Short mmCIF file of C-alpha atoms and ligand atoms in Angstrom, two decimals:
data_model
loop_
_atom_site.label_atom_id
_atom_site.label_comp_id
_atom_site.label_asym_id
_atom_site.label_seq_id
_atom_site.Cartn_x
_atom_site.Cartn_y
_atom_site.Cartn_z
CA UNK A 34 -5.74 -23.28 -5.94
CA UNK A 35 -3.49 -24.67 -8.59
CA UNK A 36 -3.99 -29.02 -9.09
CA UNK A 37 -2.32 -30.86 -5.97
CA UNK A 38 1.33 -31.81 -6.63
CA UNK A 39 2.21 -34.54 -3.65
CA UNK A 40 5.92 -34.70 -2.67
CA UNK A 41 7.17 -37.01 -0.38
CA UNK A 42 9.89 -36.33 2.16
CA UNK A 43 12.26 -38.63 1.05
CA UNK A 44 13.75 -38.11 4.75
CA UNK A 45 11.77 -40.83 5.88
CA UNK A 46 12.54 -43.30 3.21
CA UNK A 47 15.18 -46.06 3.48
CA UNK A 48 18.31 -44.33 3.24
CA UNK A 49 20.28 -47.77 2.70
CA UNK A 50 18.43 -48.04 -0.17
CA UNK A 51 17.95 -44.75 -1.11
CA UNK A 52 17.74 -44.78 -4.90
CA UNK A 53 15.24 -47.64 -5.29
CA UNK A 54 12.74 -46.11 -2.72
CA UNK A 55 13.03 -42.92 -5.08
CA UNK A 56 12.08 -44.38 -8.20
CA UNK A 57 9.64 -46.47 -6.27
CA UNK A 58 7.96 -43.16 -5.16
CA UNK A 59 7.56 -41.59 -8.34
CA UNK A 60 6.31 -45.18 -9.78
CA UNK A 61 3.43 -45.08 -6.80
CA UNK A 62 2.21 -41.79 -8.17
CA UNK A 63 4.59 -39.18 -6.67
CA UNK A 64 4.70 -35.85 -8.76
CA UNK A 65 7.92 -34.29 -6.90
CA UNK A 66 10.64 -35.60 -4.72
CA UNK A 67 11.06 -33.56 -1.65
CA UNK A 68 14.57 -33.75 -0.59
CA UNK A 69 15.26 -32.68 3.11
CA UNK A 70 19.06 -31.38 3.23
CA UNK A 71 19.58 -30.18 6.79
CA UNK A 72 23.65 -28.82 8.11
CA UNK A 73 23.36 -29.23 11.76
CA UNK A 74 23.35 -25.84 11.89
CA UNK A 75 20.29 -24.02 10.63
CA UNK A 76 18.24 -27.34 12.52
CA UNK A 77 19.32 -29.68 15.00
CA UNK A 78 20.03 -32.67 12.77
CA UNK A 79 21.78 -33.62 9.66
CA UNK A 80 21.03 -35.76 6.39
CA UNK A 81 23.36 -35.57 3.28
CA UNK A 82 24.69 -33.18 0.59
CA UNK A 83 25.18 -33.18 -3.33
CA UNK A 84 26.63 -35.95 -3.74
CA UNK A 85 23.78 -37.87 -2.22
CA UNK A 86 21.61 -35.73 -5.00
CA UNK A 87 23.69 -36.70 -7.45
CA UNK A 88 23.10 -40.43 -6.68
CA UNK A 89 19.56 -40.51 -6.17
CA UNK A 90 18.98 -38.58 -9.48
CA UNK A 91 19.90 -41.26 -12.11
CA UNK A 92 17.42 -43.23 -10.72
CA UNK A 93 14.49 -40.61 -11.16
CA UNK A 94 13.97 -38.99 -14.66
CA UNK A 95 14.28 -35.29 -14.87
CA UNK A 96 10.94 -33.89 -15.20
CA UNK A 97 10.18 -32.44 -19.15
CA UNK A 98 9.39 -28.56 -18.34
CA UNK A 99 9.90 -26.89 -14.59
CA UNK A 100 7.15 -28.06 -12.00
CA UNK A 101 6.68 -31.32 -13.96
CA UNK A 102 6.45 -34.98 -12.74
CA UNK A 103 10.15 -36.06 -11.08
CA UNK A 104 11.24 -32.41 -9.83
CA UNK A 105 13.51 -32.72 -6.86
CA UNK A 106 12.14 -30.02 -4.41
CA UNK A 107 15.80 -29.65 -2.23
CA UNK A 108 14.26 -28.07 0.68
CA UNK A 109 17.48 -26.39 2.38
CA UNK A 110 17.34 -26.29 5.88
CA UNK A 111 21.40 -24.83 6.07
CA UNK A 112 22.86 -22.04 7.42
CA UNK A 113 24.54 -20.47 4.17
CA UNK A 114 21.77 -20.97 1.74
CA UNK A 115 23.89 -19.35 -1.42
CA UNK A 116 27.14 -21.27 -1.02
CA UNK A 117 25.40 -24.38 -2.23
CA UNK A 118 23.21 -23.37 -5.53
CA UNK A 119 25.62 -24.14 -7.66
CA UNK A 120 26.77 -27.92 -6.39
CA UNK A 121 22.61 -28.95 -5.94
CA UNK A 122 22.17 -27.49 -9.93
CA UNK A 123 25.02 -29.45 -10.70
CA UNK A 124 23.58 -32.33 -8.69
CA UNK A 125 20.00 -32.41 -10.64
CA UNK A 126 18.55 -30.56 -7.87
CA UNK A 127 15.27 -28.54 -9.79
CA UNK A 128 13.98 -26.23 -7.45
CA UNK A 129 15.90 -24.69 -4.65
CA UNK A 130 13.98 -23.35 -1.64
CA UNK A 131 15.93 -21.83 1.22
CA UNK A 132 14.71 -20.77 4.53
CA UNK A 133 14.28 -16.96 4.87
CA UNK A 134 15.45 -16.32 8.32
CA UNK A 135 18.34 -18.29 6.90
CA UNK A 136 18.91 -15.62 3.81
CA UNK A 137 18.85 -12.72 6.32
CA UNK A 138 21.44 -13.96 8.85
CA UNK A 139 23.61 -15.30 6.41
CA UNK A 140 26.96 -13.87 5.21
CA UNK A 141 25.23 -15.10 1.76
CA UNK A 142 28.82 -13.89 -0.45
CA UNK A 143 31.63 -15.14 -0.62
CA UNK A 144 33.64 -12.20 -1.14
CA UNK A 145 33.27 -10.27 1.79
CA UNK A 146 33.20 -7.41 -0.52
CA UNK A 147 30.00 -8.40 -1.92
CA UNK A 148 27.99 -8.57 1.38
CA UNK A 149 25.84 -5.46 1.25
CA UNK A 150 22.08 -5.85 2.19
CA UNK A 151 21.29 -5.69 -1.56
CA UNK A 152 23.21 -9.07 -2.49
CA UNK A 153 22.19 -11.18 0.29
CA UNK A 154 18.44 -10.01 0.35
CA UNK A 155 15.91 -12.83 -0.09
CA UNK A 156 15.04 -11.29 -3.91
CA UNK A 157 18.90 -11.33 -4.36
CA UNK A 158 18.69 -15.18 -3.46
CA UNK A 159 15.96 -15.93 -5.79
CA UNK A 160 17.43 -13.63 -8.21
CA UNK A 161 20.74 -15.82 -8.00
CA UNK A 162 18.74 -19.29 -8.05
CA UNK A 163 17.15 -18.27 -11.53
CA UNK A 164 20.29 -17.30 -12.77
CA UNK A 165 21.51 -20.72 -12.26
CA UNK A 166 18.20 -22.12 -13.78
CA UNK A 167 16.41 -23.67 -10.78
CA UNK A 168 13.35 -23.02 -9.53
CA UNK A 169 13.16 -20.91 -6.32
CA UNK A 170 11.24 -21.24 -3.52
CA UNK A 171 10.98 -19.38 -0.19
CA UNK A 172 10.45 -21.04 3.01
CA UNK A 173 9.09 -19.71 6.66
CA UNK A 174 9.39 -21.62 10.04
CA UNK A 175 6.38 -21.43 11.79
CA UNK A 176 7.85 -18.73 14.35
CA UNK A 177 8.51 -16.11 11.27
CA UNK A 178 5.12 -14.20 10.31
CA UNK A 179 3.48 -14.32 6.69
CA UNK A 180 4.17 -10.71 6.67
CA UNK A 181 8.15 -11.22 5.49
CA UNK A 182 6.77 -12.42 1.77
CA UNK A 183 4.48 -9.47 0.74
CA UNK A 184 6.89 -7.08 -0.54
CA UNK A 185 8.89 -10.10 -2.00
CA UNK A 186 5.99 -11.41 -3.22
CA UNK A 187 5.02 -8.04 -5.04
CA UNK A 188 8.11 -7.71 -6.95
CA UNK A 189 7.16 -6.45 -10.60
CA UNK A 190 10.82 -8.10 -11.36
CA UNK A 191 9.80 -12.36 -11.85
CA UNK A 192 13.04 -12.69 -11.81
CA UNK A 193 13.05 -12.10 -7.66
CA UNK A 194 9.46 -13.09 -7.07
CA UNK A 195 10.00 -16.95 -5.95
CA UNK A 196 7.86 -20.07 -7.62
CA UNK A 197 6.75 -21.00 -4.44
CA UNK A 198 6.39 -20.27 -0.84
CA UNK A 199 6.23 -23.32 1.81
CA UNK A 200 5.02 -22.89 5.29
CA UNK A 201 6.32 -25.12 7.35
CA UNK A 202 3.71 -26.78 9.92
CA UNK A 203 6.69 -28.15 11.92
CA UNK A 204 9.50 -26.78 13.46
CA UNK A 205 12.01 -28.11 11.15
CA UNK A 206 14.65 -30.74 11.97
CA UNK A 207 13.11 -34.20 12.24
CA UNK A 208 10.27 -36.43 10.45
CA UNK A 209 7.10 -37.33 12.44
CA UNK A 210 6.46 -34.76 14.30
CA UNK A 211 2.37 -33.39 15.42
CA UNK A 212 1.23 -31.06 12.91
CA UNK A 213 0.68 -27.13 13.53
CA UNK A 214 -2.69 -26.28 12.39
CA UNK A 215 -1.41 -22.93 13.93
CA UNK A 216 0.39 -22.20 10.37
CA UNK A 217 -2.77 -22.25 8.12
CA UNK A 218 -3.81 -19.25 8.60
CA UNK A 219 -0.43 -17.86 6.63
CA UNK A 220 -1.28 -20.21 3.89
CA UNK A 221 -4.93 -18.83 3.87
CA UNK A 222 -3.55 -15.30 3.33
CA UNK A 223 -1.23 -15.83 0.89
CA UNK A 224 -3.99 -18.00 -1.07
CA UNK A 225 -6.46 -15.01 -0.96
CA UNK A 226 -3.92 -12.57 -2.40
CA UNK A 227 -1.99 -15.43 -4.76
CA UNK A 228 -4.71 -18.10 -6.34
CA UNK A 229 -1.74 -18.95 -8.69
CA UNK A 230 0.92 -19.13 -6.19
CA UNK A 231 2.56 -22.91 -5.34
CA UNK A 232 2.09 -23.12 -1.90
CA UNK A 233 3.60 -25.97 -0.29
CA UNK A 234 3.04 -26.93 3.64
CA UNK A 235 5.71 -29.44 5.40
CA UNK A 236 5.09 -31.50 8.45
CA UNK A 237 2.40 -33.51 10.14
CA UNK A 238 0.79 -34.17 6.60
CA UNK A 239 -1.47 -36.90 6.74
CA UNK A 240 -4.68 -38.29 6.16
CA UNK A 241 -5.96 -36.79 8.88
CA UNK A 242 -5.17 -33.00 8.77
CA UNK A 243 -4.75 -32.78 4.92
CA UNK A 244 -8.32 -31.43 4.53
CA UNK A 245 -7.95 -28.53 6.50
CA UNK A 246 -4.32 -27.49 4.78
CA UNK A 247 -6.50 -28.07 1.56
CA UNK A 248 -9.35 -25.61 2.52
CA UNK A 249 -6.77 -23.47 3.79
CA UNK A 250 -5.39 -23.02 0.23
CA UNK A 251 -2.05 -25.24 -0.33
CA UNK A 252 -1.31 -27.16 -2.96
CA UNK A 253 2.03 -28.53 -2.73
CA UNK A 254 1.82 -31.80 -0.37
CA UNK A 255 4.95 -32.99 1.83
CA UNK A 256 4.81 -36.28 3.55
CA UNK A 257 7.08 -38.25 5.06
CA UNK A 258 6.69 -40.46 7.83
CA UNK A 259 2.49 -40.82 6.25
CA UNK A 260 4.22 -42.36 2.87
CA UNK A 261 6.90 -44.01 3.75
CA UNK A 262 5.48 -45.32 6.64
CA UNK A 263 2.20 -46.32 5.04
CA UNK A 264 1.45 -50.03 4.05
CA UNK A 265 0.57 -48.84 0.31
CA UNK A 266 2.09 -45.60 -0.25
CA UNK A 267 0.13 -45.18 -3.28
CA UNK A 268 -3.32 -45.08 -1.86
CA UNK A 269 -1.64 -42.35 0.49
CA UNK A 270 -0.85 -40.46 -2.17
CA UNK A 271 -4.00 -41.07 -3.90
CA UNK A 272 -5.70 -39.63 -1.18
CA UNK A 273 -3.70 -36.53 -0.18
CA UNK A 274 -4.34 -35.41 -4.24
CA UNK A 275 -7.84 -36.36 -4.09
CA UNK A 276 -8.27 -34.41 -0.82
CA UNK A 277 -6.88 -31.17 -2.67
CA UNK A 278 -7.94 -31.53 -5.94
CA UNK A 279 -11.73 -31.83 -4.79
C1 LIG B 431 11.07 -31.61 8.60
C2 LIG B 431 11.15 -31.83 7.13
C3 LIG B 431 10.00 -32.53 6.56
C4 LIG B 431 9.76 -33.91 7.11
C5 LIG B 431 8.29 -34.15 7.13
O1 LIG B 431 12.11 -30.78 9.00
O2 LIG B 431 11.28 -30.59 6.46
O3 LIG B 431 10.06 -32.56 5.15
O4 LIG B 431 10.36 -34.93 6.38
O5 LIG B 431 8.04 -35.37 7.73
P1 LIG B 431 6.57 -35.79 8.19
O6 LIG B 431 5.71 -35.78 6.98
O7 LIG B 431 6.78 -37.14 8.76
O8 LIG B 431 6.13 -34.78 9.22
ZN1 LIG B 432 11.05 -30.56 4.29
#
């Protein structure tokens, strides 16, 4: 697998103080942010939009090439995944990922013109992502099979092939919830066929079930509630990185 990169869910950081518990993160070891943005309608619960983004941003330095130390991983849990590229680039959002069963029940353009299978297909997402120059990633609820990414994934166009993939080991919607070992084998597969690949898993991450998400094959660590919740966040992080690197 590619080194660890740790990203803590920012969801379960003070949001009353929102700006200072980013920096803080980053300053305790934190490669990426990951930034939960959630519409009440793809999930169950809401947090905040681009102008939150924009906020939190001038207190975390952009990161020096894609993938580096500060990236804000906006993980879009909304209903219309395309409307909102443009404001979270504008924002200092890095790398986009949207859900896929969001892409494929999404009206996607805003011309109505425009909404043909071809423009709102997942590789039409990603497609449009790059174009704006973010990162894209792809993201599965733990109901959607592995199977979904293997054409995307085999694009010979990098322009539609995503940056990374995150299984989610939650259903999404809320912090602090158990942890789905059930989803590892879809990281396991897509590690055997993609030993570059990011792979990110989100939910339940913690001391205590990192090692098997490690064996599995991801590399890209969301935590919330186990950082923010953690006397020393930094020997948390310490340990989920240790626990994938080794
Ligand atoms: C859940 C979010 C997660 C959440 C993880 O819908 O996508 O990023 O913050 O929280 P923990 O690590 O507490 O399970
Ligand atoms: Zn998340």
């Amino acid at each position: 697998s590619p080194p660890a990169i740790i990203a803590p869910s920012i969801l379960s950081a003070d949001f009353a103080s929102l700006g200072g518990a980013c920096s803080k993160t980053i300053n305790d070891g934190a490669d990426w942010l990951h930034v939960d943005i959630m519409d009440g309608h793809f999930v169950p619960n809401m947090t905040f939009g681009a102008p939150v983004v924009t906020k939190i941003r001038s207190h975390v330095e952009r990161p020096s090439a894609p993938g580096g130390r500060g990236t804000f991983d906006c993980h879009m849990m909304i209903a219309e995944p395309k409307k909102w590229v443009k404001d979270f680039k504008k924002a200092g959002c890095d790398l986009y990922c949207f859900h896929y069963e969001a892409a494929i029940n999404s009206t996607a353009a805003e011309n109505p013109a425009d909404h043909t299978d071809e423009k709102t297909s997942p590789k039409a997402l990603i497609k449009y992502i790059h174009d704006q120059g973010l990162q894209a990633g792809i993201a599965l609820k733990p109901q959607t099979s592995v199977d979904v990414l293997w054409d995307i994934l085999a694009n010979e166009n990098k322009a539609e092939v995503p940056d990374m993939v995150l299984i989610m080991t939650v259903n999404p919607g809320f912090g602090g919830q158990k942890f789905m070992a059930s989803e590892l084998p879809k990281v396991k597969a897509l590690r055997e066929k993609y030993p570059d690949l990011n792979i990110e898993v989100d939910g339940g991450l913690a001391e205590g079930t990192i090692d098997q998400a490690a064996v599995a094959g991801a590399n890209v660590i969301v935590a919330g509630s186990a950082v923010f919740g953690a006397k020393d966040p930094s020997e948390v992080i310490a340990k989920l990185r240790e626990a994938v690197d080794s």
